[in-house]
Coordinates of C-alpha atoms in Angstrom, one line a residue:
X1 CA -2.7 -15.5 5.2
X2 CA -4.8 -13.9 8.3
X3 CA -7.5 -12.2 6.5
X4 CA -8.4 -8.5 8.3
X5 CA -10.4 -5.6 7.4
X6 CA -8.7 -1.9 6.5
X7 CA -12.9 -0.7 7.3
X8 CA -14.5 -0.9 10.4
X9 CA -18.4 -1.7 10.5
X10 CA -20.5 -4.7 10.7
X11 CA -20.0 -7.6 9.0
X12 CA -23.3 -7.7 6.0
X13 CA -21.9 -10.2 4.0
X14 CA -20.2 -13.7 4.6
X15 CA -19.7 -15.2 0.9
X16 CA -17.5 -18.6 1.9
X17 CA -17.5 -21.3 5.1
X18 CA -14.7 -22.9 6.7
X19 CA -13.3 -25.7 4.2
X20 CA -14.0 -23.8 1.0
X21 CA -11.8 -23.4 -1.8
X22 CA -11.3 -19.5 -3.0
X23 CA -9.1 -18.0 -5.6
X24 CA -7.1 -14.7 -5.0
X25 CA -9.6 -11.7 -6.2
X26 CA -12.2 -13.5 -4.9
X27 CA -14.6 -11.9 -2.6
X28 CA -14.9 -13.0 1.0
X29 CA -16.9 -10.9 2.7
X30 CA -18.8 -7.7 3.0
X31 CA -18.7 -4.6 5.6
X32 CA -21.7 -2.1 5.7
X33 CA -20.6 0.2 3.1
X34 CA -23.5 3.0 3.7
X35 CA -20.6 5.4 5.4
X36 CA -18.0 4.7 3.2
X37 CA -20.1 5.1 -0.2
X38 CA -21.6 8.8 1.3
X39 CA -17.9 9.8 1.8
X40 CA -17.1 8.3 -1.8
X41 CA -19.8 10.8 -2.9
X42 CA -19.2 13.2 -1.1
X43 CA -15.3 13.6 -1.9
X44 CA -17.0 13.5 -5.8
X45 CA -19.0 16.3 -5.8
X46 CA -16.3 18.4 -3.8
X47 CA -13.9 17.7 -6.6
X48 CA -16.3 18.4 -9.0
X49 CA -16.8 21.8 -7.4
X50 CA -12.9 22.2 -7.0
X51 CA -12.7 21.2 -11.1
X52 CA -15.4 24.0 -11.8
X53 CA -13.7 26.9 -9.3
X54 CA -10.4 25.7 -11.3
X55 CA -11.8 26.6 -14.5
X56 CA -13.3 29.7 -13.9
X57 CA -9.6 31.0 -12.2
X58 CA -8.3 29.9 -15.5
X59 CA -10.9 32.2 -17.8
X60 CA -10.2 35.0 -15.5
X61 CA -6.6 34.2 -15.9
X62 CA -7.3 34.2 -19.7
X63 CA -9.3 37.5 -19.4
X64 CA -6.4 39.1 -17.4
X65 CA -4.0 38.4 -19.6
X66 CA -6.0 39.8 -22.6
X67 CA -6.4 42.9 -20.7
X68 CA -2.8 43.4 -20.0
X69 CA -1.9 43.1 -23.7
X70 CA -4.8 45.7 -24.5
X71 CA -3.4 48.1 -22.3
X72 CA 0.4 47.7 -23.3
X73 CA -1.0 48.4 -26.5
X74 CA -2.9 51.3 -25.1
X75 CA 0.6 52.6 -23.6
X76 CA 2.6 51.7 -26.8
X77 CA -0.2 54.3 -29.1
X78 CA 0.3 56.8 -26.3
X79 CA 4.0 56.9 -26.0
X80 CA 4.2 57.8 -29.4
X81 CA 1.1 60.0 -29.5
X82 CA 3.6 61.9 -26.9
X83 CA 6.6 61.7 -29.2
X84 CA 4.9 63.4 -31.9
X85 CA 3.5 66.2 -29.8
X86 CA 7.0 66.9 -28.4
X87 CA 7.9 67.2 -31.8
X88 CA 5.0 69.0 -33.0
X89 CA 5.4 71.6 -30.2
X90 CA 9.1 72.1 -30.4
X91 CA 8.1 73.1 -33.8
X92 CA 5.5 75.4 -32.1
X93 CA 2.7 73.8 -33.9
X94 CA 0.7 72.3 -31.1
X95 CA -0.7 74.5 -28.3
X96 CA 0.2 73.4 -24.5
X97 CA -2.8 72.0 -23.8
X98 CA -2.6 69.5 -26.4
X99 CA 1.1 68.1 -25.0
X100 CA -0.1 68.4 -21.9
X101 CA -3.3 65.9 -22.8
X102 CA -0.8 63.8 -24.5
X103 CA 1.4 63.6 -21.4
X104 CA -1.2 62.8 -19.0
X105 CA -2.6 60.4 -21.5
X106 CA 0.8 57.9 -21.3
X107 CA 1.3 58.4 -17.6
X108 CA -2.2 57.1 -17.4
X109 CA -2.2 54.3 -19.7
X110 CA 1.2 53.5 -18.3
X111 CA -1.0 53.2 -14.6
X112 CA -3.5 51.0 -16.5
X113 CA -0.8 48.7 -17.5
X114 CA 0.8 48.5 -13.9
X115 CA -2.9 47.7 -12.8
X116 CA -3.8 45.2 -15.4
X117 CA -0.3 43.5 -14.6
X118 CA -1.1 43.1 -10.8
X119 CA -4.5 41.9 -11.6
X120 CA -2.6 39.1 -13.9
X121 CA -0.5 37.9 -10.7
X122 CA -3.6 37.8 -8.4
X123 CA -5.5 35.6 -10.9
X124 CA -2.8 34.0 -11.7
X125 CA -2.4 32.9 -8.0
X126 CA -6.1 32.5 -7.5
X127 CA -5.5 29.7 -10.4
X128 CA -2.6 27.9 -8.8
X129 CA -4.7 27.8 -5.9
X130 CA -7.6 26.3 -7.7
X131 CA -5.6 23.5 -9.3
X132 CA -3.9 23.0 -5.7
X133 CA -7.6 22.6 -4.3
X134 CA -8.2 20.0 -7.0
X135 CA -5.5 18.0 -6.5
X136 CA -6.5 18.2 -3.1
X137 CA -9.8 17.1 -4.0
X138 CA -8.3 13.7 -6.0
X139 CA -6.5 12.7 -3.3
X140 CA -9.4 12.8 -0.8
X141 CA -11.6 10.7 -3.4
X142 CA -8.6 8.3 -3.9
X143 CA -9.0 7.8 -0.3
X144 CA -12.4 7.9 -0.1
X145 CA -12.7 5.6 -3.2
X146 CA -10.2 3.1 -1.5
X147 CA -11.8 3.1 1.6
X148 CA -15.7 2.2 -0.1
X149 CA -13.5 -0.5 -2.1
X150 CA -12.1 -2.2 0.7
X151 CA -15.3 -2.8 2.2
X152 CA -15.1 -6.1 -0.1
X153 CA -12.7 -8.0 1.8
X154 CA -11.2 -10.8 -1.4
X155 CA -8.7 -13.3 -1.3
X156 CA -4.9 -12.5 -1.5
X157 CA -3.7 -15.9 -2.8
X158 CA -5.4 -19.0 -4.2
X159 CA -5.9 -21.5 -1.6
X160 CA -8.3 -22.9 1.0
X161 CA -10.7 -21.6 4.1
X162 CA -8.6 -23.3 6.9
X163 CA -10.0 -21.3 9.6
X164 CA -13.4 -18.7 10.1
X165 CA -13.3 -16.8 13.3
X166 CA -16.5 -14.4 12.6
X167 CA -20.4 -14.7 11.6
X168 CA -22.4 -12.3 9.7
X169 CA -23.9 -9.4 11.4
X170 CA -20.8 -9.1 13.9
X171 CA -18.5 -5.7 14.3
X172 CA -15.1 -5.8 12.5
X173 CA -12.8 -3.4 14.1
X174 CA -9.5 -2.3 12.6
X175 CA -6.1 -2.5 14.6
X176 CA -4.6 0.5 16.6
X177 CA -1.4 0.5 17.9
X178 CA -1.4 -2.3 20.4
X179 CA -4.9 -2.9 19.8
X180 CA -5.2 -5.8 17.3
X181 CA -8.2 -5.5 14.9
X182 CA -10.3 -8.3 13.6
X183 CA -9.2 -11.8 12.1
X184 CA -12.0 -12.8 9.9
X185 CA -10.4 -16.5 8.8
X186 CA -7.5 -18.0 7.2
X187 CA -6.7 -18.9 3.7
X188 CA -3.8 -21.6 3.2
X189 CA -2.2 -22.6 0.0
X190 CA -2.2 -26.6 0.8
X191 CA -0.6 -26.7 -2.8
X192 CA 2.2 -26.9 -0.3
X193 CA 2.7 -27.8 2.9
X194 CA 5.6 -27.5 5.4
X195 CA 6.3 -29.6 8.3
X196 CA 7.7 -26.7 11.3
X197 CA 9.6 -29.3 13.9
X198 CA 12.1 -28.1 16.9
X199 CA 15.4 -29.4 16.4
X200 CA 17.9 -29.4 19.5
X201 CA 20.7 -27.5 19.8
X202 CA 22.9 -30.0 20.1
X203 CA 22.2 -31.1 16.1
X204 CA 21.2 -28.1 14.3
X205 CA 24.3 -27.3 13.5
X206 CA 24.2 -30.8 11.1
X207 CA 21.7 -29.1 9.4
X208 CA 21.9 -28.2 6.0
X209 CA 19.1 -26.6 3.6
X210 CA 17.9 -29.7 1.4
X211 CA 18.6 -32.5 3.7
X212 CA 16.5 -35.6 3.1
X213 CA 13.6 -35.7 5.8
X214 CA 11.2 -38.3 6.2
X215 CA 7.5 -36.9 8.3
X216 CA 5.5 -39.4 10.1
X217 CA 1.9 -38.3 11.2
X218 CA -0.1 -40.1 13.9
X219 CA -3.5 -38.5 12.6
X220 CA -2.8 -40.6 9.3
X221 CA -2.3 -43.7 10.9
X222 CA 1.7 -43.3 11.0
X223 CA 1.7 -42.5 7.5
X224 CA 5.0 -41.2 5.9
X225 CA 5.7 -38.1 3.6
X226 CA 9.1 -38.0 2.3
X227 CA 10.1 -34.1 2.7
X228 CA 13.6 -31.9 2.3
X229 CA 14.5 -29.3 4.8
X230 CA 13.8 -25.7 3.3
X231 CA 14.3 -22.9 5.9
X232 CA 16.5 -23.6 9.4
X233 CA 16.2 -21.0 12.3
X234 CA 18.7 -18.6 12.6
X235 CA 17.6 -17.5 16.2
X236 CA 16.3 -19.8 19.5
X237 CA 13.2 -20.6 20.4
X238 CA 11.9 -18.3 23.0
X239 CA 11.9 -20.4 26.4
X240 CA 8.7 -21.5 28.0
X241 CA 8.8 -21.1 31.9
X242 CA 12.1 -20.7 34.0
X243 CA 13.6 -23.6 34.4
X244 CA 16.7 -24.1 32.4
X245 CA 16.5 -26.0 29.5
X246 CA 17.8 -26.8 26.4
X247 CA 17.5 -24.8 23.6
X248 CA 15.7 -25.6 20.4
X249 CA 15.3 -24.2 16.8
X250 CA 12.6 -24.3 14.5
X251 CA 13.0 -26.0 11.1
X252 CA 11.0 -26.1 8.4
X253 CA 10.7 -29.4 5.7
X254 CA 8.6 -28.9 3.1
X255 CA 7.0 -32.2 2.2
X256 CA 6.3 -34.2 -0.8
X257 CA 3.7 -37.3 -2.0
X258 CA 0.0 -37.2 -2.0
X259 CA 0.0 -33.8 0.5
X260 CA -3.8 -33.7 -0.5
X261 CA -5.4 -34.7 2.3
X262 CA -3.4 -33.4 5.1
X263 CA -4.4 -30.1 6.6
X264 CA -2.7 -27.3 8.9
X265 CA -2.3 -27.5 12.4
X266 CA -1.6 -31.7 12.4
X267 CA 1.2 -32.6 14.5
X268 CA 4.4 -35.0 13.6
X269 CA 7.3 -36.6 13.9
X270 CA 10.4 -36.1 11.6
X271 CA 14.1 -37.8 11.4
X272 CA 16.0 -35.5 9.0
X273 CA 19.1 -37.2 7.4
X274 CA 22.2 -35.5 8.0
X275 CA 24.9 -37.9 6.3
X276 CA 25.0 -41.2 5.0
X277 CA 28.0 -43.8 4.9
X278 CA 28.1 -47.1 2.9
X279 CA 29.9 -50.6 3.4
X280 CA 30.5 -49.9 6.9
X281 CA 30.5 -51.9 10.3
X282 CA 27.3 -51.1 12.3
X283 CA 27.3 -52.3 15.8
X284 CA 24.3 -51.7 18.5
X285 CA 25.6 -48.7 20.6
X286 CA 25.2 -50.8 23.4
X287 CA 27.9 -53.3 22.0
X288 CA 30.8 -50.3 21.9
X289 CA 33.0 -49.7 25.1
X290 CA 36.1 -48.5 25.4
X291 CA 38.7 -50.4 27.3
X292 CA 42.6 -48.3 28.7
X293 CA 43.8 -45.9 26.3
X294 CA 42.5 -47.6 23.0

């Protein structure tokens, strides 16, 4: 795994060295996290202001709504206030004046309800557009948060330091498009270890997935890991210069034995097994020629 940074700053702390074993978690290193933690805090008191703007539109959501049932209850009392003073002055009990009161009295409280329902929607939407703000508000501290986190660079699998490309107190910029960021160092699970050789085209096609191999490595004094063949390349190698030349495949054997001391980057040799026949003539190539039509 190429280790890289999501933040960009300067590199403030360096916690392992080439060679050392780390577990996944684990923290690597540290970028200057002054800029991120001010936006971390920043996006926190925003959303605490959003949160408190949310719950005041509620309470005035509340306090609309109560006043809208007061004033259909307001209209309900006058509408029959008015039902009784038709009555009472089709009876010619009640003077003019009075029906007339009672009249203006339910248009009006009729008007009140009209206005107290508006007043509803409009806080009603001034809530929605609290809550919206809030939301709002979580998702920049989720970012903001993330961003302060990864300015603790850890390990994404257990394994070893293989490589370390950067010091403490240099910048660590992030990729953009064709601009590559920063490679801090490489961690390698060596619980495992494959052996990538080129195989020509003229035998890949022998190849199956868990052919014996057998590896022999110079830088071990010729030693030799038994292995089985894991992965085979469905595509070419790209060609290197113009000339034509015979094409190659990459192949992958993952070894076996004592693998404990070997470490990425060694070269080898491999002869992969492709079939096997017993109780058979073997003659020196050189000793086979073929003589008329036989």
């Amino acid at each position: 795994a190429d280790i890289g940074s999501s933040a960009m700053g300067r590199l403030v702390g360096l916690a392992v060295k080439e060679g050392d074993p780390v577990k996944a978690g684990q923290v690597l290193a540290r970028i200057d996290r002054v800029q991120a933690a001010s936006s971390a805090a920043a996006a926190a008191a925003g959303l605490g202001a959003m949160e408190a703007e949310a719950r005041a539109a509620a309470d005035q959501a509340r306090s609309a709504r109560a006043d809208l049932e007061a004033a259909r209850a307001r209209a309900a009392e006058a509408r029959r206030s008015l039902e009784r003073a038709k009555d009472l002055r089709t009876a010619g009990l009640t003077p003019q004046s009075e029906f007339d009161a009672a009249v203006a009295n339910a248009a009006s409280t009729e008007a009140q309800v009209d206005a107290a329902t508006a007043t509803v929607a409009r806080a009603t939407g001034t809530r929605d557009a609290a809550e919206r703000r809030v939301n709002q508000g979580r998702a920049e501290q989720t970012r903001a948060r993330d961003l302060l986190d990864k300015t603790e660079i850890t390990a994404p699998i257990d394994g070893v330091v293989t490589r370390l490309d950067v010091e403490e107190g240099e910048m660590v910029v992030i990729g953009v498009q064709n601009q590559p960021g920063t490679i801090l160092m490489t961690v390698s699970d060596l619980s495992a270890v494959n052996a990538e050789v080129k195989v020509a085209e003229a035998d890949v096609l022998r190849l199956a997935l868990d052919n014996s191999a057998t590896v022999s490595l110079e830088a071990a004094g010729g030693r030799k890991f038994p292995g089985k063949v894991v992965e085979i390349g469905a595509s070419a190698l790209p060609q290197v210069g113009t000339q034509a030349a015979a094409r190659e495949f990459k192949v992958k054997v993952r070894l076996g034995g004592d693998i404990a001391t070997l470490r990425p980057g060694l070269t080898c040799d491999a002869e992969i097994l492709v079939a096997e026949r017993a109780n058979v003539l073997a003659v020196p190539l050189q000793a086979v020629v073929q003589r008329g039509n036989d």
